[in-house]
Amino acid sequence: MNLGESKIFKSPYFVALFITVAMGIYLGLSYICRAINGPFDIQEVGTTEVLTYLFYGFGGGIIACYAKNFMTDKSKIRTFSAIVFLYFIMILRDMGAQGWLTSHDTVVTKIRFFTSPNNPLYEKLIAGTIMLFICAVFFYVFFKHIKPYIQGLIKFETLSWSVTTLFIWTIITQIIDRFPAEYLKATGVALIEPIKFAMKIVEEGGESLLPLIIAIGFLQYHYIYCKKDQEQTNN
């Protein structure tokens, strides 16, 4: 089937539909395996962790296969290079790289790392420089494409809404990740186990879907936008 001819794939709501179906599968498998003491483990070293790396590998393959779409001019090459860099940073984050730069703290992405007197100054400088560079690359891509991105949202263009869904879903998974601890801190009462279990599934499973969503974005760019440009050129 040609993805470019699929109305569902071309829909601005395709990524949201994909997330809904994928999370339904995650939840269903998790609860079934929990009931029968099966192998589908949602813990950090469990099945979703393995799936996450497999999905990153698949997403990286998609990016490599369709890299030619960005090799037409220097501006697109810079955009592609920035996206690949950020994708690589996502992989490092899932591998726990935010803890590699510190000898005393757990991560370098929190304010406490920079305010704690226990962390050496050189570690703060190195971590701060790296974080500033990552932010600079992200905002370079963001502001470079902010105008067509907003126009795409208004016109309900597929890629703009896929990117928006990616941003929203990333934020949701981070909120869910921190909610149990923040709720306990605020109320002094821990969430009941069934709710914590469900939130863990959504958080771990949701993060594992991020590379697939990026891969979908590359496929949509190729089959919808690049094909359209090619057809206009031929005509």
XYZ file of C-alpha atoms in Angstrom:
235
model
C 0.000 0.000 0.000
C 1.238 3.496 -0.888
C 1.243 5.475 2.339
C 0.891 8.684 0.373
C -2.502 7.480 -0.891
C -3.790 6.455 2.538
C -6.346 8.938 3.877
C -5.708 7.780 7.447
C -1.940 8.233 7.140
C -2.413 11.691 5.591
C -4.794 12.757 8.376
C -3.507 15.384 10.842
C -4.832 13.113 13.592
C -2.909 10.011 12.487
C -0.214 10.277 15.178
C -2.840 10.769 17.900
C -4.654 7.674 16.606
C -1.371 5.745 16.533
C -0.628 6.678 20.160
C -4.126 5.692 21.267
C -3.923 2.270 19.615
C -0.342 1.626 20.780
C -1.128 2.569 24.392
C -4.220 0.362 24.294
C -1.984 -2.539 23.267
C 0.549 -1.678 25.984
C -2.123 -1.494 28.673
C -3.837 -4.670 27.508
C -0.620 -6.713 27.393
C 0.568 -5.341 30.724
C -2.634 -6.154 32.601
C -2.943 -9.601 30.990
C 0.671 -10.499 31.790
C 0.293 -9.144 35.307
C -2.740 -11.357 35.839
C -0.964 -14.483 34.598
C 2.487 -13.475 35.866
C 3.677 -13.192 32.269
C 6.886 -11.772 30.790
C 5.731 -8.286 29.702
C 7.663 -6.177 32.204
C 7.215 -2.395 32.315
C 10.188 -1.773 34.572
C 13.305 0.137 33.467
C 15.148 -3.057 32.474
C 12.044 -4.794 31.193
C 10.331 -5.301 27.893
C 9.559 -1.641 27.177
C 13.225 -0.762 27.692
C 14.195 -3.293 25.031
C 11.390 -2.096 22.757
C 12.541 1.511 23.189
C 16.012 0.732 21.812
C 14.530 -1.359 19.000
C 12.232 1.537 18.124
C 15.183 3.946 18.169
C 16.985 1.619 15.781
C 13.931 1.450 13.511
C 13.500 5.228 13.637
C 17.171 5.736 12.836
C 16.796 3.439 9.837
C 13.817 5.446 8.552
C 15.747 8.702 8.993
C 18.715 7.268 7.078
C 16.516 5.901 4.268
C 14.817 9.238 3.643
C 17.795 11.496 4.289
C 17.963 12.211 0.545
C 14.866 14.409 0.904
C 17.005 16.902 2.824
C 20.054 16.872 0.570
C 18.668 19.267 -2.028
C 20.038 22.496 -0.525
C 22.188 23.729 2.363
C 19.247 24.957 4.428
C 17.597 21.518 4.433
C 20.940 19.857 5.177
C 21.362 22.055 8.264
C 17.833 21.235 9.399
C 18.398 17.513 8.853
C 21.725 17.616 10.736
C 20.069 19.375 13.679
C 17.221 16.827 13.799
C 19.669 13.908 13.695
C 21.684 15.520 16.500
C 18.563 15.924 18.666
C 17.533 12.337 17.891
C 20.956 11.169 19.055
C 20.537 13.226 22.248
C 17.211 11.477 22.878
C 18.962 8.118 22.649
C 21.667 9.237 25.070
C 19.024 10.502 27.493
C 17.291 7.105 27.502
C 20.671 5.501 28.152
C 21.055 7.698 31.239
C 23.689 10.049 29.827
C 22.385 12.883 32.026
C 24.093 11.104 34.929
C 27.434 10.538 33.192
C 28.655 14.105 33.711
C 28.376 14.165 37.481
C 30.291 12.315 40.174
C 28.049 13.264 43.105
C 24.517 13.969 41.831
C 22.093 11.784 39.910
C 21.389 14.004 36.888
C 22.636 17.300 35.487
C 19.305 18.480 34.087
C 17.913 19.775 37.389
C 18.499 23.109 39.099
C 19.756 21.381 42.242
C 22.804 20.143 40.337
C 23.939 23.700 39.639
C 23.058 25.046 43.107
C 24.563 22.220 45.152
C 28.020 23.030 46.617
C 28.894 19.315 46.456
C 29.180 19.349 42.664
C 32.523 20.579 41.261
C 32.549 23.800 39.252
C 34.070 22.136 36.183
C 31.192 19.628 36.055
C 28.685 22.487 36.182
C 30.512 24.333 33.391
C 30.707 21.263 31.142
C 27.090 20.274 31.774
C 25.871 23.842 31.332
C 27.736 24.257 28.055
C 26.329 21.006 26.669
C 22.791 21.879 27.723
C 23.053 25.361 26.198
C 24.284 23.871 22.919
C 21.406 21.365 22.836
C 18.904 24.165 23.524
C 20.516 26.299 20.801
C 20.126 23.497 18.246
C 16.500 22.898 19.246
C 15.558 26.581 19.051
C 17.415 26.911 15.742
C 15.106 24.300 14.210
C 12.052 25.660 16.023
C 12.402 29.314 15.065
C 13.579 28.504 11.550
C 10.321 26.658 10.877
C 7.962 28.494 13.238
C 6.132 30.369 10.451
C 5.308 27.352 8.222
C 4.613 25.346 11.389
C 1.946 27.789 12.616
C 0.502 28.136 9.122
C 0.305 24.345 8.961
C -1.570 24.222 12.264
C -4.109 26.730 11.038
C -4.570 24.851 7.764
C -4.642 21.456 9.549
C -1.646 20.208 7.616
C -0.528 16.725 8.581
C 3.113 17.308 9.489
C 2.434 20.350 11.681
C -0.131 18.436 13.698
C 2.137 15.389 13.934
C 4.895 17.586 15.392
C 2.396 19.179 17.791
C 1.206 15.763 18.928
C 4.836 14.742 19.505
C 5.413 17.811 21.717
C 2.192 17.310 23.674
C 2.781 13.594 24.181
C 6.352 14.222 25.385
C 5.056 16.707 27.968
C 2.307 14.312 29.083
C 4.771 11.451 29.657
C 7.050 13.728 31.702
C 4.123 14.928 33.837
C 2.977 11.355 34.435
C 6.547 10.365 35.330
C 6.743 12.991 38.089
C 3.140 13.008 39.267
C 3.234 10.123 41.828
C 6.239 11.589 43.672
C 4.863 15.147 43.553
C 1.448 13.960 44.718
C 3.021 12.123 47.650
C 5.072 15.212 48.527
C 2.040 17.514 48.355
C -0.521 15.348 50.164
C 1.530 12.887 52.185
C -0.582 10.102 50.678
C 0.729 7.667 48.069
C -1.345 6.796 45.036
C -3.020 3.414 45.179
C -1.162 0.616 43.413
C -3.539 0.148 40.419
C -3.225 3.841 39.501
C 0.561 3.800 39.914
C 0.751 0.692 37.749
C -1.351 2.260 34.981
C 0.653 5.506 35.092
C 3.908 3.561 34.908
C 2.685 1.774 31.796
C 1.670 5.039 30.129
C 4.939 6.761 31.074
C 7.298 3.941 30.054
C 5.270 2.857 27.028
C 4.655 6.449 25.981
C 8.347 7.315 25.970
C 9.117 4.227 23.900
C 6.781 5.530 21.180
C 8.662 8.816 20.668
C 11.159 7.466 18.080
C 8.289 5.857 16.167
C 6.423 9.172 16.080
C 9.542 10.843 14.672
C 9.812 8.060 12.082
C 6.175 8.640 11.134
C 6.973 12.336 10.659
C 9.766 11.497 8.222
C 7.486 9.122 6.322
C 4.733 11.725 6.145
C 7.204 14.329 4.906
C 8.341 11.966 2.160
C 5.035 10.503 1.022
C 2.938 13.661 1.313
C 5.114 16.726 0.838
C 8.041 15.449 -1.239
C 5.738 13.484 -3.535
C 3.565 16.585 -3.978
C 6.610 18.707 -4.884
C 7.783 16.049 -7.334
C 4.364 15.904 -9.022
C 4.265 19.704 -9.360
C 7.753 19.657 -10.892
C 6.763 16.988 -13.393
C 3.647 18.914 -14.393
